[in-house]
mmCIF file of C-alpha atoms and ligand atoms in Angstrom:
data_model
loop_
_atom_site.group_PDB
_atom_site.id
_atom_site.type_symbol
_atom_site.label_atom_id
_atom_site.label_comp_id
_atom_site.label_asym_id
_atom_site.label_seq_id
_atom_site.Cartn_x
_atom_site.Cartn_y
_atom_site.Cartn_z
ATOM 1 C CA MET V 191 215.746 139.955 -40.226
ATOM 2 C CA ALA V 192 212.858 140.496 -42.607
ATOM 3 C CA ALA V 193 212.280 137.477 -44.844
ATOM 4 C CA SER V 194 212.114 139.713 -47.922
ATOM 5 C CA LYS V 195 215.580 141.175 -47.246
ATOM 6 C CA LEU V 196 217.043 137.700 -46.897
ATOM 7 C CA GLN V 197 215.278 136.615 -50.082
ATOM 8 C CA THR V 198 216.762 139.579 -52.006
ATOM 9 C CA LEU V 199 220.198 138.807 -50.649
ATOM 10 C CA TRP V 200 219.883 135.167 -51.594
ATOM 11 C CA THR V 201 218.790 136.089 -55.136
ATOM 12 C CA LYS V 202 221.986 138.125 -55.471
ATOM 13 C CA ILE V 203 224.136 135.310 -54.162
ATOM 14 C CA ARG V 204 222.481 132.830 -56.456
ATOM 15 C CA THR V 205 223.180 135.112 -59.427
ATOM 16 C CA ALA V 206 226.773 135.429 -58.303
ATOM 17 C CA LEU V 207 227.091 131.658 -57.990
ATOM 18 C CA SER V 208 225.716 130.955 -61.424
ATOM 19 C CA GLY V 209 227.474 133.903 -63.132
ATOM 20 C CA ARG V 210 224.358 134.018 -65.278
ATOM 21 C CA ALA V 211 224.513 135.120 -68.937
ATOM 22 C CA GLY V 212 228.281 135.395 -68.782
ATOM 23 C CA ARG V 213 228.109 138.621 -66.825
ATOM 24 C CA PRO V 214 230.362 139.215 -63.863
ATOM 25 C CA PRO V 215 228.405 138.501 -60.716
ATOM 26 C CA VAL V 216 226.373 141.315 -59.179
ATOM 27 C CA ARG V 217 228.511 144.365 -59.776
ATOM 28 C CA LYS V 218 225.815 147.004 -59.418
ATOM 29 C CA HIS V 219 224.961 146.013 -55.885
ATOM 30 C CA ARG V 220 227.011 145.684 -52.766
ATOM 31 C CA PRO V 221 229.111 142.508 -52.972
ATOM 32 C CA VAL V 222 227.452 139.488 -51.470
ATOM 33 C CA SER V 223 229.113 136.293 -50.443
ATOM 34 C CA VAL V 224 228.890 133.171 -48.344
ATOM 35 C CA ILE V 225 231.306 133.114 -45.404
ATOM 36 C CA PRO V 226 231.911 130.270 -42.946
ATOM 37 C CA PHE V 227 231.582 131.230 -39.277
ATOM 38 C CA ILE V 228 232.479 128.925 -36.404
ATOM 39 C CA GLN V 229 230.907 128.283 -33.000
ATOM 40 C CA SER V 230 232.600 126.379 -30.223
ATOM 41 C CA VAL V 231 231.243 123.350 -28.381
ATOM 42 C CA ASN V 232 232.401 123.424 -24.758
ATOM 43 C CA ASP V 233 232.849 121.052 -21.887
ATOM 44 C CA SER V 234 230.153 122.191 -19.466
ATOM 45 C CA ARG V 235 232.305 121.662 -16.368
ATOM 46 C CA THR V 236 235.663 123.039 -17.429
ATOM 47 C CA GLY V 237 234.389 125.473 -20.066
ATOM 48 C CA LYS V 238 237.128 124.225 -22.403
ATOM 49 C CA VAL V 239 236.502 124.062 -26.126
ATOM 50 C CA VAL V 240 236.088 120.439 -27.236
ATOM 51 C CA GLY V 241 234.880 120.994 -30.782
ATOM 52 C CA ALA V 242 233.300 123.470 -33.147
ATOM 53 C CA GLU V 243 230.553 123.800 -35.725
ATOM 54 C CA ILE V 244 230.894 125.634 -39.020
ATOM 55 C CA LEU V 245 227.882 127.851 -39.683
ATOM 56 C CA MET V 246 227.130 129.672 -42.909
ATOM 57 C CA ARG V 247 226.760 133.433 -42.995
ATOM 58 C CA LEU V 248 225.523 135.511 -45.925
ATOM 59 C CA TYR V 249 227.518 138.728 -46.140
ATOM 60 C CA ASP V 250 225.840 141.677 -47.836
ATOM 61 C CA GLY V 251 228.838 144.007 -47.625
ATOM 62 C CA LYS V 252 227.723 145.179 -44.192
ATOM 63 C CA ASP V 253 226.184 142.442 -42.068
ATOM 64 C CA TYR V 254 226.723 138.716 -41.606
ATOM 65 C CA LEU V 255 223.302 137.136 -41.784
ATOM 66 C CA SER V 256 222.082 133.727 -40.723
ATOM 67 C CA PRO V 257 220.874 131.634 -43.680
ATOM 68 C CA ALA V 258 218.197 130.018 -41.491
ATOM 69 C CA GLY V 259 215.223 131.260 -43.547
ATOM 70 C CA MET V 260 216.812 130.278 -46.857
ATOM 71 C CA ILE V 261 218.268 126.825 -46.195
ATOM 72 C CA ALA V 262 215.209 124.931 -47.457
ATOM 73 C CA GLU V 263 215.305 126.857 -50.730
ATOM 74 C CA MET V 264 219.061 126.338 -51.103
ATOM 75 C CA GLU V 265 218.514 122.628 -50.556
ATOM 76 C CA ARG V 266 215.617 122.418 -52.977
ATOM 77 C CA ASP V 267 217.579 124.147 -55.742
ATOM 78 C CA ARG V 268 220.727 122.123 -54.959
ATOM 79 C CA GLU V 269 222.797 125.313 -54.667
ATOM 80 C CA ILE V 270 223.621 124.115 -51.199
ATOM 81 C CA ASN V 271 226.149 121.691 -52.737
ATOM 82 C CA ALA V 272 228.297 124.405 -54.339
ATOM 83 C CA ILE V 273 228.001 126.503 -51.186
ATOM 84 C CA THR V 274 229.065 123.674 -48.891
ATOM 85 C CA CYS V 275 231.998 122.802 -51.186
ATOM 86 C CA GLY V 276 233.081 126.471 -51.155
ATOM 87 C CA MET V 277 232.863 126.667 -47.366
ATOM 88 C CA MET V 278 234.884 123.462 -47.004
ATOM 89 C CA GLN V 279 237.602 124.973 -49.197
ATOM 90 C CA ASP V 280 237.613 128.219 -47.169
ATOM 91 C CA VAL V 281 237.800 126.291 -43.925
ATOM 92 C CA SER V 282 240.642 124.111 -45.286
ATOM 93 C CA ALA V 283 242.584 127.241 -46.220
ATOM 94 C CA VAL V 284 242.311 128.927 -42.808
ATOM 95 C CA LEU V 285 241.532 126.560 -39.968
ATOM 96 C CA PRO V 286 244.430 124.038 -39.984
ATOM 97 C CA GLN V 287 246.832 126.877 -39.032
ATOM 98 C CA ILE V 288 244.570 127.854 -36.121
ATOM 99 C CA LEU V 289 243.984 124.323 -34.854
ATOM 100 C CA THR V 290 247.598 123.534 -34.117
ATOM 101 C CA ASP V 291 247.170 122.944 -30.390
ATOM 102 C CA VAL V 292 243.770 121.451 -29.682
ATOM 103 C CA PRO V 293 242.646 118.930 -27.075
ATOM 104 C CA GLU V 294 242.472 115.232 -27.816
ATOM 105 C CA ASN V 295 239.346 114.200 -29.723
ATOM 106 C CA PHE V 296 238.746 117.739 -30.955
ATOM 107 C CA TYR V 297 236.242 117.888 -33.802
ATOM 108 C CA ILE V 298 234.869 120.283 -36.373
ATOM 109 C CA SER V 299 231.473 119.749 -37.882
ATOM 110 C CA PHE V 300 229.628 120.827 -41.014
ATOM 111 C CA ASN V 301 225.892 120.883 -41.655
ATOM 112 C CA ILE V 302 224.776 118.572 -44.416
ATOM 113 C CA TYR V 303 221.328 117.804 -45.731
ATOM 114 C CA ALA V 304 221.267 114.006 -46.248
ATOM 115 C CA PRO V 305 220.593 114.023 -50.042
ATOM 116 C CA GLN V 306 223.751 116.114 -50.475
ATOM 117 C CA LEU V 307 225.739 112.949 -49.842
ATOM 118 C CA TYR V 308 224.753 111.709 -53.306
ATOM 119 C CA ASP V 309 226.656 114.622 -54.877
ATOM 120 C CA LYS V 310 230.054 113.503 -56.216
ATOM 121 C CA ARG V 311 231.614 116.982 -56.029
ATOM 122 C CA LEU V 312 230.637 117.281 -52.419
ATOM 123 C CA LEU V 313 232.069 113.852 -51.625
ATOM 124 C CA SER V 314 235.381 114.840 -53.176
ATOM 125 C CA ALA V 315 235.300 118.143 -51.217
ATOM 126 C CA ILE V 316 234.799 116.105 -48.034
ATOM 127 C CA HIS V 317 237.779 113.852 -48.876
ATOM 128 C CA GLN V 318 239.879 116.914 -49.668
ATOM 129 C CA LEU V 319 238.865 118.488 -46.355
ATOM 130 C CA ARG V 320 239.820 115.302 -44.520
ATOM 131 C CA ARG V 321 243.281 115.380 -46.106
ATOM 132 C CA THR V 322 243.974 118.968 -45.034
ATOM 133 C CA PHE V 323 243.499 118.325 -41.317
ATOM 134 C CA SER V 324 245.613 116.223 -39.030
ATOM 135 C CA PRO V 325 244.020 112.740 -38.682
ATOM 136 C CA SER V 326 243.675 113.371 -34.939
ATOM 137 C CA ILE V 327 241.135 116.133 -35.590
ATOM 138 C CA ARG V 328 237.756 114.550 -36.059
ATOM 139 C CA ILE V 329 235.611 115.687 -38.957
ATOM 140 C CA VAL V 330 231.902 115.346 -38.363
ATOM 141 C CA LEU V 331 229.013 115.785 -40.772
ATOM 142 C CA GLU V 332 225.841 116.942 -38.999
ATOM 143 C CA ILE V 333 222.853 115.453 -40.752
ATOM 144 C CA VAL V 334 219.593 117.174 -39.887
ATOM 145 C CA GLU V 335 217.119 114.724 -38.570
ATOM 146 C CA ARG V 336 214.372 116.019 -40.870
ATOM 147 C CA SER V 337 216.436 115.020 -43.928
ATOM 148 C CA LEU V 338 216.265 111.323 -43.043
ATOM 149 C CA PRO V 339 212.633 110.564 -43.844
ATOM 150 C CA GLU V 340 213.118 106.954 -44.820
ATOM 151 C CA PHE V 341 215.756 104.313 -44.524
ATOM 152 C CA ASP V 342 217.821 104.347 -47.650
ATOM 153 C CA ASP V 343 220.486 101.671 -48.009
ATOM 154 C CA GLU V 344 222.417 103.661 -50.595
ATOM 155 C CA LEU V 345 222.768 106.535 -48.159
ATOM 156 C CA VAL V 346 223.875 104.224 -45.384
ATOM 157 C CA ASP V 347 226.469 102.707 -47.767
ATOM 158 C CA ILE V 348 227.815 106.177 -48.613
ATOM 159 C CA MET V 349 228.016 106.939 -44.902
ATOM 160 C CA ASP V 350 229.863 103.662 -44.306
ATOM 161 C CA THR V 351 232.397 104.515 -47.012
ATOM 162 C CA LEU V 352 232.972 107.950 -45.508
ATOM 163 C CA ARG V 353 233.328 106.462 -42.040
ATOM 164 C CA GLU V 354 236.055 104.177 -43.332
ATOM 165 C CA LYS V 355 237.860 107.367 -44.361
ATOM 166 C CA ASN V 356 237.681 108.749 -40.810
ATOM 167 C CA ILE V 357 234.589 110.931 -41.263
ATOM 168 C CA GLN V 358 231.999 110.781 -38.495
ATOM 169 C CA PHE V 359 228.323 111.643 -38.400
ATOM 170 C CA ALA V 360 226.077 113.559 -36.029
ATOM 171 C CA ILE V 361 222.332 113.514 -36.041
ATOM 172 C CA ASP V 362 221.340 117.179 -35.742
ATOM 173 C CA ASP V 363 218.273 118.918 -34.300
ATOM 174 C CA PHE V 364 217.366 115.705 -32.558
ATOM 175 C CA GLY V 365 213.992 116.050 -30.841
ATOM 176 C CA HIS V 366 212.843 118.969 -32.976
ATOM 177 C CA ALA V 367 210.484 116.989 -35.176
ATOM 178 C CA SER V 368 209.615 113.324 -35.188
ATOM 179 C CA SER V 369 212.734 111.307 -34.565
ATOM 180 C CA SER V 370 213.629 107.992 -36.101
ATOM 181 C CA LEU V 371 215.265 106.258 -33.183
ATOM 182 C CA ALA V 372 216.198 103.255 -35.317
ATOM 183 C CA TYR V 373 218.483 105.464 -37.403
ATOM 184 C CA LEU V 374 220.710 106.003 -34.419
ATOM 185 C CA GLU V 375 221.676 102.359 -34.415
ATOM 186 C CA TYR V 376 221.273 101.434 -38.067
ATOM 187 C CA ALA V 377 223.079 104.305 -39.746
ATOM 188 C CA GLY V 378 226.061 104.351 -37.386
ATOM 189 C CA PHE V 379 225.948 107.886 -36.024
ATOM 190 C CA SER V 380 228.675 108.904 -33.582
ATOM 191 C CA PHE V 381 227.121 112.136 -32.265
ATOM 192 C CA LEU V 382 223.637 113.117 -31.192
ATOM 193 C CA LYS V 383 222.918 116.857 -31.053
ATOM 194 C CA MET V 384 219.893 117.684 -28.927
ATOM 195 C CA ASP V 385 217.864 120.458 -30.477
ATOM 196 C CA ARG V 386 217.508 123.643 -28.448
ATOM 197 C CA SER V 387 213.734 123.176 -28.389
ATOM 198 C CA ILE V 388 214.300 120.448 -25.771
ATOM 199 C CA THR V 389 217.151 121.961 -23.736
ATOM 200 C CA SER V 390 215.210 124.892 -22.260
ATOM 201 C CA ALA V 391 214.762 125.399 -18.520
ATOM 202 C CA HIS V 392 211.928 127.067 -16.647
ATOM 203 C CA ASN V 393 211.530 127.776 -12.929
ATOM 204 C CA GLY V 394 214.648 125.857 -11.997
ATOM 205 C CA LYS V 395 213.684 122.753 -13.991
ATOM 206 C CA LEU V 396 214.440 121.361 -17.389
ATOM 207 C CA VAL V 397 211.193 121.398 -19.348
ATOM 208 C CA TYR V 398 212.029 118.029 -20.916
ATOM 209 C CA ARG V 399 214.014 116.479 -18.056
ATOM 210 C CA ARG V 400 212.694 112.943 -18.515
ATOM 211 C CA LEU V 401 213.281 113.000 -22.255
ATOM 212 C CA ILE V 402 216.813 114.285 -21.673
ATOM 213 C CA ASN V 403 217.480 111.593 -19.065
ATOM 214 C CA SER V 404 216.364 109.023 -21.631
ATOM 215 C CA LEU V 405 218.611 110.490 -24.317
ATOM 216 C CA VAL V 406 221.562 110.365 -21.915
ATOM 217 C CA LEU V 407 220.880 106.650 -21.388
ATOM 218 C CA ILE V 408 220.367 105.986 -25.110
ATOM 219 C CA SER V 409 223.610 107.797 -25.898
ATOM 220 C CA GLN V 410 225.502 105.721 -23.352
ATOM 221 C CA GLU V 411 223.998 102.481 -24.642
ATOM 222 C CA LEU V 412 224.722 103.304 -28.302
ATOM 223 C CA ASP V 413 228.084 104.880 -27.525
ATOM 224 C CA LEU V 414 227.009 108.250 -28.938
ATOM 225 C CA HIS V 415 228.634 111.548 -28.104
ATOM 226 C CA LEU V 416 225.787 113.735 -26.766
ATOM 227 C CA VAL V 417 225.815 117.506 -27.379
ATOM 228 C CA ALA V 418 223.173 119.925 -26.049
ATOM 229 C CA GLU V 419 222.429 122.925 -28.252
ATOM 230 C CA GLY V 420 221.068 126.371 -27.407
ATOM 231 C CA ILE V 421 222.696 126.767 -23.982
ATOM 232 C CA GLU V 422 222.138 130.423 -23.112
ATOM 233 C CA ASN V 423 222.316 130.553 -19.312
ATOM 234 C CA GLU V 424 223.887 129.074 -16.180
ATOM 235 C CA GLU V 425 220.619 127.458 -15.127
ATOM 236 C CA GLN V 426 220.517 125.307 -18.275
ATOM 237 C CA ARG V 427 224.216 124.501 -17.935
ATOM 238 C CA GLU V 428 223.841 123.335 -14.327
ATOM 239 C CA LEU V 429 220.649 121.349 -14.820
ATOM 240 C CA LEU V 430 221.906 119.573 -17.920
ATOM 241 C CA THR V 431 225.263 118.853 -16.291
ATOM 242 C CA THR V 432 223.381 117.232 -13.395
ATOM 243 C CA CYS V 433 221.555 115.041 -15.935
ATOM 244 C CA GLY V 434 224.916 113.833 -17.234
ATOM 245 C CA VAL V 435 225.185 116.018 -20.337
ATOM 246 C CA LYS V 436 228.770 117.064 -20.831
ATOM 247 C CA ASP V 437 229.175 118.823 -24.159
ATOM 248 C CA MET V 438 227.269 122.020 -24.776
ATOM 249 C CA GLN V 439 226.953 124.575 -27.519
ATOM 250 C CA GLY V 440 225.372 127.969 -27.048
ATOM 251 C CA TYR V 441 225.666 131.695 -26.498
ATOM 252 C CA LEU V 442 226.637 131.084 -22.841
ATOM 253 C CA PHE V 443 229.995 129.886 -24.179
ATOM 254 C CA SER V 444 230.276 131.651 -27.515
ATOM 255 C CA LYS V 445 228.321 132.980 -30.458
ATOM 256 C CA PRO V 446 229.429 131.927 -33.949
ATOM 257 C CA VAL V 447 232.488 133.990 -34.943
ATOM 258 C CA PRO V 448 234.576 134.398 -38.110
ATOM 259 C CA LEU V 449 237.215 131.657 -38.490
ATOM 260 C CA HIS V 450 240.194 133.915 -37.667
ATOM 261 C CA LYS V 451 238.653 134.825 -34.291
ATOM 262 C CA PHE V 452 238.469 131.191 -33.209
ATOM 263 C CA ARG V 453 242.080 131.243 -31.994
ATOM 264 C CA GLU V 454 240.973 133.444 -29.046
ATOM 265 C CA LYS V 455 238.349 130.860 -28.075
ATOM 266 C CA LEU V 456 240.985 128.156 -27.818
ATOM 267 C CA ALA V 457 243.211 130.183 -25.485
HETATM 268 P P1 C2E K 537 221.837 124.429 -36.452
HETATM 269 O O1 C2E K 537 222.644 123.492 -37.293
HETATM 270 O O2 C2E K 537 220.985 123.831 -35.416
HETATM 271 O O3 C2E K 537 222.887 125.444 -35.843
HETATM 272 C C1 C2E K 537 222.775 125.980 -34.567
HETATM 273 C C2 C2E K 537 222.053 127.289 -34.635
HETATM 274 O O4 C2E K 537 221.761 127.713 -33.323
HETATM 275 C C3 C2E K 537 222.916 128.383 -35.253
HETATM 276 O O5 C2E K 537 222.023 129.270 -35.908
HETATM 277 C C4 C2E K 537 223.507 129.074 -34.028
HETATM 278 O O6 C2E K 537 223.901 130.396 -34.275
HETATM 279 C C5 C2E K 537 222.318 128.996 -33.120
HETATM 280 N N1 C2E K 537 222.698 129.044 -31.715
HETATM 281 C C6 C2E K 537 223.831 128.623 -31.151
HETATM 282 N N2 C2E K 537 223.807 128.808 -29.823
HETATM 283 C C7 C2E K 537 222.596 129.351 -29.550
HETATM 284 C C8 C2E K 537 221.958 129.787 -28.347
HETATM 285 O O7 C2E K 537 222.500 129.686 -27.239
HETATM 286 N N3 C2E K 537 220.703 130.296 -28.461
HETATM 287 C C9 C2E K 537 220.076 130.419 -29.652
HETATM 288 N N4 C2E K 537 218.867 130.959 -29.662
HETATM 289 N N5 C2E K 537 220.641 130.012 -30.809
HETATM 290 C C10 C2E K 537 221.884 129.485 -30.746
HETATM 291 P P2 C2E K 537 222.362 129.823 -37.325
HETATM 292 O O8 C2E K 537 223.819 129.986 -37.498
HETATM 293 O O9 C2E K 537 221.471 130.992 -37.516
HETATM 294 O O10 C2E K 537 221.943 128.649 -38.277
HETATM 295 C C11 C2E K 537 220.604 128.249 -38.323
HETATM 296 C C12 C2E K 537 220.476 126.955 -39.050
HETATM 297 O O11 C2E K 537 220.815 127.118 -40.426
HETATM 298 C C13 C2E K 537 221.432 125.883 -38.546
HETATM 299 O O12 C2E K 537 220.874 125.319 -37.394
HETATM 300 C C14 C2E K 537 221.442 124.939 -39.713
HETATM 301 O O13 C2E K 537 220.296 124.122 -39.729
HETATM 302 C C15 C2E K 537 221.364 125.903 -40.868
HETATM 303 N N6 C2E K 537 222.730 126.111 -41.358
HETATM 304 C C16 C2E K 537 223.663 126.980 -40.938
HETATM 305 N N7 C2E K 537 224.790 126.844 -41.661
HETATM 306 C C17 C2E K 537 224.551 125.843 -42.540
HETATM 307 C C18 C2E K 537 225.333 125.225 -43.575
HETATM 308 O O14 C2E K 537 226.486 125.533 -43.811
HETATM 309 N N8 C2E K 537 224.722 124.225 -44.283
HETATM 310 C C19 C2E K 537 223.441 123.831 -44.046
HETATM 311 N N9 C2E K 537 222.932 122.846 -44.771
HETATM 312 N N10 C2E K 537 222.675 124.388 -43.075
HETATM 313 C C20 C2E K 537 223.242 125.386 -42.352
HETATM 314 CA CA1 CA K 538 224.011 121.882 -36.903
HETATM 315 CA CA1 CA K 539 221.122 121.831 -34.474
#
């Protein structure tokens, strides 16, 4: 979608969030809101759903739009905290009733920009979320690799405290930009999500086969759960499976869908 349309939509949402000047939010325009969608993660061999990622959609009264072009701005202006809290509440209200019969080790994940973990309201939303799901359902926070520029002991302490409360962490978009390998060990991640820029295949070969083989080994050594993102075709599925990658997320299995449609994916 055109960047300007997304920008306009985001301006409306921001106004709605702040309820500026005591006016009711955005009445003259079509209603806009932030809605959580969900995309499955599947076992590449059985096709079964093993987990799911919550993905934000901006609804303009007609279409559900990806926030991709606006995330940096939302993060910079800290509105991302209120949005994430709101999505966690929505998910808590709907998903526990849908996830009544899920496989062992099933997990749901949320995208978090590392500095968000300093926000007290968000931390309490995370604890609240944890309480609404059965303890057997894993809750994972996906931290984008680009948001971990430097080691920060305070952040690692916050992550430790959350881990004690049965919250796990994934490092997201791994391989997209420069990657801090030491983080994988030091900050206690449980999941490594390979960015789709390194899972592509061409002429019957994985473009980054050697890198992927190395990540499979690193994941085994560090006891990390490896997930490949952006799986769009059978060729990628087969080649990555041969490399030892088991969990996959991508349009080949499912696009992100509204929460209430997730029940069909579990069938
Ligand atoms: P991400 O965390 O890497 O999420 C995966 C993105 O890949 C999603 O884009 C998903 O729709 C897309 N995708 C999944 N399978 C395929 C595939 O097979 N092919 C292709 N080409 N794409 C696939 P989406 O939903 O547009 O989100 C884009 C990015 O926006 C996310 O990338 C994430 O960084 C950010 N984002 C989305 N929701 C949130 C959120 O709630 N909070 C934060 N902080 N960031 C979010
Ligand atoms: Ca993610
Ligand atoms: Ca990702």
